[in-house]
Amino acid sequence: MSNSLALSCVINGEAASNAFKVKLDRNSDVGDLKDKVVAKAWKVFGDIDAKNLATWQVMIPTDEDASKERIIAAGHDTKRRLKATV
């Protein structure tokens, strides 16, 4: 088994087709995820500190029509807020 994993990330309000991949070590926590997301999407986040991001786990549609829809975390029944571990 690999010690790394890849997550598909979408910025709230963006189309699922704008998803980007973030690779993490399996021992990473939510803080590590936030750091990677800010580094990968720095043009979007600018000077925002990674610790101020809200991260959510949602199911992203994979069919072509649904991938054009905007992802809004509040509209997902299956959303779950990811909290930092200490």
PDB file of C-alpha atoms in Angstrom:
ATOM      1  CA  MET A   1       0.000   0.000   0.000  1.00  0.00           C
ATOM      2  CA  SER A   2       1.210   3.474  -0.874  1.00  0.00           C
ATOM      3  CA  ASN A   3       2.013   5.949   1.883  1.00  0.00           C
ATOM      4  CA  SER A   4       0.468   8.811  -0.076  1.00  0.00           C
ATOM      5  CA  LEU A   5      -2.993   9.724  -1.270  1.00  0.00           C
ATOM      6  CA  ALA A   6      -4.415  12.148  -3.810  1.00  0.00           C
ATOM      7  CA  LEU A   7      -7.491  14.274  -3.136  1.00  0.00           C
ATOM      8  CA  SER A   8      -9.580  16.152  -5.681  1.00  0.00           C
ATOM      9  CA  CYS A   9     -10.254  19.661  -4.428  1.00  0.00           C
ATOM     10  CA  VAL A  10     -12.762  22.245  -5.629  1.00  0.00           C
ATOM     11  CA  ILE A  11     -13.059  25.790  -4.380  1.00  0.00           C
ATOM     12  CA  ASN A  12     -16.553  26.531  -3.061  1.00  0.00           C
ATOM     13  CA  GLY A  13     -18.633  28.081  -5.835  1.00  0.00           C
ATOM     14  CA  GLU A  14     -16.449  26.725  -8.665  1.00  0.00           C
ATOM     15  CA  ALA A  15     -17.463  24.101 -11.225  1.00  0.00           C
ATOM     16  CA  ALA A  16     -16.440  20.526 -10.464  1.00  0.00           C
ATOM     17  CA  SER A  17     -14.561  20.569 -13.767  1.00  0.00           C
ATOM     18  CA  ASN A  18     -12.152  23.058 -12.121  1.00  0.00           C
ATOM     19  CA  ALA A  19     -11.085  20.466  -9.544  1.00  0.00           C
ATOM     20  CA  PHE A  20      -7.380  20.142  -8.838  1.00  0.00           C
ATOM     21  CA  LYS A  21      -5.398  17.336  -7.253  1.00  0.00           C
ATOM     22  CA  VAL A  22      -3.508  17.613  -3.984  1.00  0.00           C
ATOM     23  CA  LYS A  23      -1.136  14.839  -2.916  1.00  0.00           C
ATOM     24  CA  LEU A  24      -0.615  14.167   0.784  1.00  0.00           C
ATOM     25  CA  ASP A  25       1.172  11.683   2.985  1.00  0.00           C
ATOM     26  CA  ARG A  26      -1.284   9.305   4.698  1.00  0.00           C
ATOM     27  CA  ASN A  27      -0.155  10.695   8.065  1.00  0.00           C
ATOM     28  CA  SER A  28      -1.085  14.267   7.087  1.00  0.00           C
ATOM     29  CA  ASP A  29      -3.742  16.201   8.951  1.00  0.00           C
ATOM     30  CA  VAL A  30      -6.250  18.888   7.932  1.00  0.00           C
ATOM     31  CA  GLY A  31      -3.671  21.618   8.530  1.00  0.00           C
ATOM     32  CA  ASP A  32      -1.357  19.952   6.003  1.00  0.00           C
ATOM     33  CA  LEU A  33      -4.252  19.738   3.532  1.00  0.00           C
ATOM     34  CA  LYS A  34      -4.999  23.459   3.939  1.00  0.00           C
ATOM     35  CA  ASP A  35      -1.336  24.331   3.342  1.00  0.00           C
ATOM     36  CA  LYS A  36      -1.296  22.264   0.130  1.00  0.00           C
ATOM     37  CA  VAL A  37      -4.578  23.771  -1.123  1.00  0.00           C
ATOM     38  CA  VAL A  38      -3.353  27.341  -0.581  1.00  0.00           C
ATOM     39  CA  ALA A  39      -0.043  26.531  -2.291  1.00  0.00           C
ATOM     40  CA  LYS A  40      -1.797  24.919  -5.265  1.00  0.00           C
ATOM     41  CA  ALA A  41      -4.468  27.643  -5.690  1.00  0.00           C
ATOM     42  CA  TRP A  42      -2.387  30.652  -4.614  1.00  0.00           C
ATOM     43  CA  LYS A  43      -3.889  32.869  -7.332  1.00  0.00           C
ATOM     44  CA  VAL A  44      -7.324  32.386  -5.777  1.00  0.00           C
ATOM     45  CA  PHE A  45      -6.316  32.709  -2.144  1.00  0.00           C
ATOM     46  CA  GLY A  46      -3.672  35.424  -2.420  1.00  0.00           C
ATOM     47  CA  ASP A  47      -2.653  36.477   1.085  1.00  0.00           C
ATOM     48  CA  ILE A  48      -5.178  34.281   2.908  1.00  0.00           C
ATOM     49  CA  ASP A  49      -3.549  32.246   5.661  1.00  0.00           C
ATOM     50  CA  ALA A  50      -4.156  28.503   5.292  1.00  0.00           C
ATOM     51  CA  LYS A  51      -5.378  28.257   8.891  1.00  0.00           C
ATOM     52  CA  ASN A  52      -8.347  30.492   7.960  1.00  0.00           C
ATOM     53  CA  LEU A  53      -9.675  28.130   5.269  1.00  0.00           C
ATOM     54  CA  ALA A  54     -12.814  26.117   5.926  1.00  0.00           C
ATOM     55  CA  THR A  55     -12.492  22.630   4.456  1.00  0.00           C
ATOM     56  CA  TRP A  56     -15.419  20.360   3.648  1.00  0.00           C
ATOM     57  CA  GLN A  57     -15.755  16.792   2.480  1.00  0.00           C
ATOM     58  CA  VAL A  58     -18.409  16.566  -0.255  1.00  0.00           C
ATOM     59  CA  MET A  59     -19.220  14.135  -3.045  1.00  0.00           C
ATOM     60  CA  ILE A  60     -18.172  15.673  -6.360  1.00  0.00           C
ATOM     61  CA  PRO A  61     -20.179  14.496  -9.401  1.00  0.00           C
ATOM     62  CA  THR A  62     -18.197  12.664 -12.040  1.00  0.00           C
ATOM     63  CA  ASP A  63     -20.581  12.679 -15.003  1.00  0.00           C
ATOM     64  CA  GLU A  64     -19.922  15.294 -17.692  1.00  0.00           C
ATOM     65  CA  ASP A  65     -23.139  17.332 -17.265  1.00  0.00           C
ATOM     66  CA  ALA A  66     -22.852  17.513 -13.481  1.00  0.00           C
ATOM     67  CA  SER A  67     -19.174  18.474 -13.644  1.00  0.00           C
ATOM     68  CA  LYS A  68     -20.202  21.831 -15.127  1.00  0.00           C
ATOM     69  CA  GLU A  69     -22.356  22.638 -12.099  1.00  0.00           C
ATOM     70  CA  ARG A  70     -20.967  24.883  -9.405  1.00  0.00           C
ATOM     71  CA  ILE A  71     -20.057  23.165  -6.160  1.00  0.00           C
ATOM     72  CA  ILE A  72     -21.649  24.885  -3.168  1.00  0.00           C
ATOM     73  CA  ALA A  73     -20.820  23.184   0.130  1.00  0.00           C
ATOM     74  CA  ALA A  74     -24.026  24.437   1.767  1.00  0.00           C
ATOM     75  CA  GLY A  75     -26.107  22.660  -0.887  1.00  0.00           C
ATOM     76  CA  HIS A  76     -24.717  19.187  -0.199  1.00  0.00           C
ATOM     77  CA  ASP A  77     -26.643  16.894   2.122  1.00  0.00           C
ATOM     78  CA  THR A  78     -23.530  14.764   2.529  1.00  0.00           C
ATOM     79  CA  LYS A  79     -21.136  17.579   3.426  1.00  0.00           C
ATOM     80  CA  ARG A  80     -18.922  17.213   6.457  1.00  0.00           C
ATOM     81  CA  ARG A  81     -16.658  19.951   7.790  1.00  0.00           C
ATOM     82  CA  LEU A  82     -13.077  18.820   8.240  1.00  0.00           C
ATOM     83  CA  LYS A  83     -11.592  19.969  11.511  1.00  0.00           C
ATOM     84  CA  ALA A  84      -7.941  20.365  12.326  1.00  0.00           C
ATOM     85  CA  THR A  85      -6.346  17.762  14.520  1.00  0.00           C
ATOM     86  CA  VAL A  86      -4.106  18.687  17.386  1.00  0.00           C
TER      87      VAL A  86
END
